[in-house]
XYZ file of C-alpha atoms in Angstrom:
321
model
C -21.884 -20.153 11.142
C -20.008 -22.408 13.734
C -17.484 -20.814 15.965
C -14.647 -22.347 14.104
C -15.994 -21.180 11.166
C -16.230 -17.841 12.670
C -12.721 -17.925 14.081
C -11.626 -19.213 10.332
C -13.598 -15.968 8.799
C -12.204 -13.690 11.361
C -8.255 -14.449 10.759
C -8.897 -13.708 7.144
C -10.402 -10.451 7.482
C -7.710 -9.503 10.119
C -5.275 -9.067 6.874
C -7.502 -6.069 5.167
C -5.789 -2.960 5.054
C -5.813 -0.359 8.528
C -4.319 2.638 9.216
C -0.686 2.336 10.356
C -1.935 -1.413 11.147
C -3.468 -0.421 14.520
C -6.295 -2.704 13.874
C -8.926 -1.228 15.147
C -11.478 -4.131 14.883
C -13.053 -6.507 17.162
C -15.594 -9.523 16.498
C -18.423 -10.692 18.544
C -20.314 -13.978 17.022
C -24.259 -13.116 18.341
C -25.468 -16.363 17.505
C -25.302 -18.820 14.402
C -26.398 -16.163 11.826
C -25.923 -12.713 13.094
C -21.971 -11.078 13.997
C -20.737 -7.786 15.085
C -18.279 -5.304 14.378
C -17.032 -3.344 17.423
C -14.291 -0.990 18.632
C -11.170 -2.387 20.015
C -10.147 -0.429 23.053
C -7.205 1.341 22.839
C -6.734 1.567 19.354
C -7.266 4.945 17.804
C -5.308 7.790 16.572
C -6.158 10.932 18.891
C -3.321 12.648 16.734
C -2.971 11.422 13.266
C -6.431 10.994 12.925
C -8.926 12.915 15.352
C -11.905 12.943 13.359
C -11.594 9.032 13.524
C -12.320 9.027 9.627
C -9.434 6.622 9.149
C -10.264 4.398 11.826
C -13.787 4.244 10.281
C -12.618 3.660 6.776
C -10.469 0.854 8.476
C -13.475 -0.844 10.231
C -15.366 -0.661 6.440
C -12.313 -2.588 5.029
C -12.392 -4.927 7.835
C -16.264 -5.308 7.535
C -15.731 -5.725 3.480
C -13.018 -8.274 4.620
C -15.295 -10.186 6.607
C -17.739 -10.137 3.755
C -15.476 -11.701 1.463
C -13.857 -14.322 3.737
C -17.748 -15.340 4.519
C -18.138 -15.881 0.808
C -14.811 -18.258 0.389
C -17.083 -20.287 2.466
C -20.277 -20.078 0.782
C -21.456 -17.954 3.188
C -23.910 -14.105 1.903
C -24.417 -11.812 4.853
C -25.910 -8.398 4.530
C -25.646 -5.336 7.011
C -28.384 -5.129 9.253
C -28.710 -2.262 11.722
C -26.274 -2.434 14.624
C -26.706 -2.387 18.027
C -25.862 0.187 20.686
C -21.919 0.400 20.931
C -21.413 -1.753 17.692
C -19.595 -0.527 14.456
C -21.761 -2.640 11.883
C -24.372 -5.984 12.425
C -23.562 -8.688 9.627
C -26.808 -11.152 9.546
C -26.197 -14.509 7.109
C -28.998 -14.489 4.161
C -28.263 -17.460 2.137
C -25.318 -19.691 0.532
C -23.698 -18.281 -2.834
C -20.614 -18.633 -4.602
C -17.202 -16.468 -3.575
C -17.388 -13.473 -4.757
C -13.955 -12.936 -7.327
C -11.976 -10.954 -5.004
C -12.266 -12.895 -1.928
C -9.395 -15.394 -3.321
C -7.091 -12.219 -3.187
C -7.861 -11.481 0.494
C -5.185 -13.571 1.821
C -2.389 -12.447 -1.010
C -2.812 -8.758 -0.615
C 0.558 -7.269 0.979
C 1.533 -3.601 1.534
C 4.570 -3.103 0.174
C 7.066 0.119 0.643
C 9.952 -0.587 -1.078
C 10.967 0.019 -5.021
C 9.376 -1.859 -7.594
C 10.841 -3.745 -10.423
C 11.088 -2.111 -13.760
C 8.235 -3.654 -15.362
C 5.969 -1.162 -16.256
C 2.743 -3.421 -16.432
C 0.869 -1.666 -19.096
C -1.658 -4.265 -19.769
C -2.145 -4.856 -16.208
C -2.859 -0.560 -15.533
C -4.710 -0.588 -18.388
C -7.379 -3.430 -17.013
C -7.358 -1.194 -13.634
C -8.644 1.947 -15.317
C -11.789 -0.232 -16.468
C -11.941 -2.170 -13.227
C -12.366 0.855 -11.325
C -13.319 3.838 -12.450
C -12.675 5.986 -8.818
C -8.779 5.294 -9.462
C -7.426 8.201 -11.750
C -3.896 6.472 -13.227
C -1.203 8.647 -13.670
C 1.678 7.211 -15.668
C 3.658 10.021 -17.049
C 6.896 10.062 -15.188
C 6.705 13.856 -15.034
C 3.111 13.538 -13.159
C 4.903 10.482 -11.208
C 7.627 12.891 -10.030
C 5.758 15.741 -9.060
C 3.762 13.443 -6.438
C 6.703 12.268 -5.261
C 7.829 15.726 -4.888
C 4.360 16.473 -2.755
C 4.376 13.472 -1.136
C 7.780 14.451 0.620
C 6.455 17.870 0.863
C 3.530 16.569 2.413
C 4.996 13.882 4.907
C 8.107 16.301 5.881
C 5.295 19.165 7.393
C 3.181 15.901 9.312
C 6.644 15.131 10.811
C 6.951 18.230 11.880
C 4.335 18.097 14.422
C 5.746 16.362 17.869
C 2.792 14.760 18.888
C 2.190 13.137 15.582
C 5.981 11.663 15.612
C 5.237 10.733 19.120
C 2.411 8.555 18.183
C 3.940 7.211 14.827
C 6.802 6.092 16.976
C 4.465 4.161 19.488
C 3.203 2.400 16.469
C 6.809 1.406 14.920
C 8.378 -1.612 15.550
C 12.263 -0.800 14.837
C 13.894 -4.488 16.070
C 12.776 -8.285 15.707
C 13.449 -8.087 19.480
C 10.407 -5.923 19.985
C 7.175 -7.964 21.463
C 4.839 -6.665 19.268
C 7.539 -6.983 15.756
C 4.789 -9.864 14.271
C 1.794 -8.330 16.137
C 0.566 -4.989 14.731
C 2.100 -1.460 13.858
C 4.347 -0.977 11.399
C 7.938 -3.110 11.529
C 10.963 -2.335 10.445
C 10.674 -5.147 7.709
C 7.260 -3.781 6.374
C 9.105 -0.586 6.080
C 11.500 -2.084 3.827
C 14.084 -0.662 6.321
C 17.430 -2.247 6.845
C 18.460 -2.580 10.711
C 20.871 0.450 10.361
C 18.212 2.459 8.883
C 15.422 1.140 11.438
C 18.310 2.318 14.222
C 18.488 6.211 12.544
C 14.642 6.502 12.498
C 14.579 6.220 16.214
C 16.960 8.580 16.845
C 16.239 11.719 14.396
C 12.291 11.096 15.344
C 13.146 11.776 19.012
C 12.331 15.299 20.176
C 15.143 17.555 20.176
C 17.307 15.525 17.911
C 14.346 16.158 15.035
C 14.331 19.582 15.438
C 17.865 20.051 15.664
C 18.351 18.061 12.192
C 15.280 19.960 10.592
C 17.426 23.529 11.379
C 20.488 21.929 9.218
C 18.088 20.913 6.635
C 19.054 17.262 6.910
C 15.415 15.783 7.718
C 14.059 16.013 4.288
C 16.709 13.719 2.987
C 15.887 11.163 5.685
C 12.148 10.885 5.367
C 11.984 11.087 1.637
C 10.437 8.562 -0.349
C 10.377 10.289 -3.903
C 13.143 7.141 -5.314
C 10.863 4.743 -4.360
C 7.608 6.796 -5.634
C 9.297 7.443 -8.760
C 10.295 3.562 -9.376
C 6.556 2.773 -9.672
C 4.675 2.210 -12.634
C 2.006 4.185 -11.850
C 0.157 6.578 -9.413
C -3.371 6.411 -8.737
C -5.147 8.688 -6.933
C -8.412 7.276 -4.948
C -11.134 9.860 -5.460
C -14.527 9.362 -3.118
C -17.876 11.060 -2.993
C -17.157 13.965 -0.427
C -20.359 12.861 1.605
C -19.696 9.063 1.654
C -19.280 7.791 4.944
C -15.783 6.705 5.701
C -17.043 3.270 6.772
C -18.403 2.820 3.093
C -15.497 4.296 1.144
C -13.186 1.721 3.625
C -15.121 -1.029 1.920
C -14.284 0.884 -1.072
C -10.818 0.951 -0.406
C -10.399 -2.622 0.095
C -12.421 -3.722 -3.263
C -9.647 -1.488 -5.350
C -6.872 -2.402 -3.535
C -7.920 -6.279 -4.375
C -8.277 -5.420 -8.094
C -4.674 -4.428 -7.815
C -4.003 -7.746 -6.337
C -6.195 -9.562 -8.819
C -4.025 -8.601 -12.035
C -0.728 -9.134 -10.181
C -0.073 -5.079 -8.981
C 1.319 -4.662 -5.609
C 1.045 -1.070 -3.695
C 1.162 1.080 -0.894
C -0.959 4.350 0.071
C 0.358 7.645 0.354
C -2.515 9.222 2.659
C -0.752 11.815 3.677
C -1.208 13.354 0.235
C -4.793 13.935 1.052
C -4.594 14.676 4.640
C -2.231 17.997 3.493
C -4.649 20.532 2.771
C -1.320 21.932 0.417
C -0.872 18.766 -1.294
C -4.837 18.066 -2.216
C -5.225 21.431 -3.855
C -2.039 21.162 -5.376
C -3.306 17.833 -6.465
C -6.586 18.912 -7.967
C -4.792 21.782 -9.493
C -2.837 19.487 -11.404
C -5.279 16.665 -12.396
C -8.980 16.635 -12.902
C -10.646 15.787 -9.694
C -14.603 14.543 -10.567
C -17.194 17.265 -9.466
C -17.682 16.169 -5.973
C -15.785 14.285 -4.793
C -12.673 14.054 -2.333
C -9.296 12.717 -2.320
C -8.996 9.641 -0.099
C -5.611 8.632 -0.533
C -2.933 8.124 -3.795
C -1.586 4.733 -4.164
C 1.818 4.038 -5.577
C 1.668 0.846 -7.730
C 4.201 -1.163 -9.670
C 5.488 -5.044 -9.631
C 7.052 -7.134 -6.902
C 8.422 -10.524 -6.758
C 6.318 -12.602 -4.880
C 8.927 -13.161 -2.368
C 10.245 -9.689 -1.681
C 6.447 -9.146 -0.220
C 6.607 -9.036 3.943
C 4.969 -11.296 6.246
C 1.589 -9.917 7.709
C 1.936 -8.693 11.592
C -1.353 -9.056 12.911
C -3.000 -9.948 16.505
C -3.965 -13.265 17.530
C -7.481 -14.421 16.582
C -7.919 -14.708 20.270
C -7.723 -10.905 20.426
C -9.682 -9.782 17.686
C -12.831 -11.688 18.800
C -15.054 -10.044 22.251
């Protein structure tokens, strides 16, 4: 593996999915046959995430990303056992042909807006048999009442200061901001217009929040159940409770690349696991496999091509040590 190659693999597997887009992780080439997945400083979630299990599950993605991007070139490597201070060693075994989701690494988007009306029935029904941990819901009454959690859910995370105070650091709310086609989470991968993008930093200052949440007004900003209910389909993401988060984030990715693969476009709603309320009221609901855990609940439907945003992501220069 040459350095350009390297660089080449690298910029690919910089666009697997992260949490919030923080991008958590680095690259360091060890020598023509051996690279290693690291911790980039700085980027965690002391808040959001203080277990770190969604920064791991982002450095699996990344790792799986890597993977694939090595096999668009022909490339096999195989986890070997890291070093001190390294997230996962990748060690080249052979040549072999691209695996069938690596030609989907570069075309999968998150997207937050509403879908189109197509309901893509053959398309769900081909995701049921391509993965088996996804449990499609397609009923618009189920399809509703995760909408209703989900705003449930994400009203009650808002609530907490320091988690709007670290959200906020990650938003990018104008073109004009440095870091707009960088990392974090724009305006434009939002699907927020420029009016909207100017409201969300005001009500998610302190004080103005609060004072908003008292008149019962915050719900109706932060509320996402029109554009959960235009989808075609829920699926909720269901993971062995002990897995490592590393190895369900390679998990993750693979699904999220089947969706891709038959022409589905989607965005996680996390916070539906993360609220203790909204996972019980979740398995309550639907049958959750004997044990396992909730990792997340996609909403999935179709996009145009062209209504997909532009990946923000860091240089290639800063992802590799």
């Amino acid at each position: 593996m040459s350095p350009e190659t390297f660089a080449a693999i690298v910029a690919d597997a910089a666009l697997s999915p992260n949490v919030h887009n923080i991008q958590p992780t680095q690259w360091r080439r060890i020598d023509d046959a051996t690279v290693a997945a690291i911790q980039a400083p700085g980027r965690t979630l002391p808040v959001g995430d203080p277990s770190g299990r969604d920064v791991a599950a982002s450095h699996g993605a990344a790792v799986e990303g890597f993977i694939l991007a090595a096999s668009l070139r022909g490339l096999t490597l195989s986890l070997t056992a890291p070093a001190d201070r390294e997230i996962a060693r990748l060690t080249m075994t052979r040549t072999a042909a691209p695996d069938p989701l690596a030609p989907f690494l570069t075309r999968r988007r998150t997207y937050r807006g509403k879908f189109t009306s197509d309901r893509a029935e053959a398309a769900l029904d081909a995701l049921v048999q391509a993965a088996p941990d996804l449990t499609v819901l397609r009923d618009r009454d189920d399809i509703d009442h995760v909408a209703r959690l989900n705003d449930q859910a994400g009203l009650r995370a808002f609530r907490h200061g320091g988690f709007r105070a670290e959200l906020l650091a990650w938003m990018r709310l104008s073109p004009r901001d440095p870091r707009w086609s960088v990392d974090g989470l724009n305006a434009r991968a939002m699907e927020m217009s420029g009016l909207e993008a100017l409201g969300a930093g005001i009500v998610l200052k302190p004080g103005v929040f609060e004072f908003l949440d008292r008149l019962g007004l915050v719900g109706v900003l932060t509320g996402e159940a029109a554009v959960v209910n235009s989808s075609a389909a829920v699926a909720l993401f269901h993971r062995p409770a002990d897995e490592p988060p590393f190895e369900t984030g390679r998990r993750w990715h693979r699904v999220w690349l089947e969706m891709t693969r038959l022409g589905l476009s989607a965005a996680p709603m996390t916070v539906l696991a993360d609220d203790e309320a909204a996972a019980s009221a979740l398995a309550a609901r639907f049958e959750q496999p004997l044990g396992a855990r909730l990792i997340t609940a996609f909403r999935i439907g179709r996009v145009a091509d062209e209504a997909l945003p532009p990946p923000a992501r860091r240089a290639v220069a800063d992802l590799i040590a």
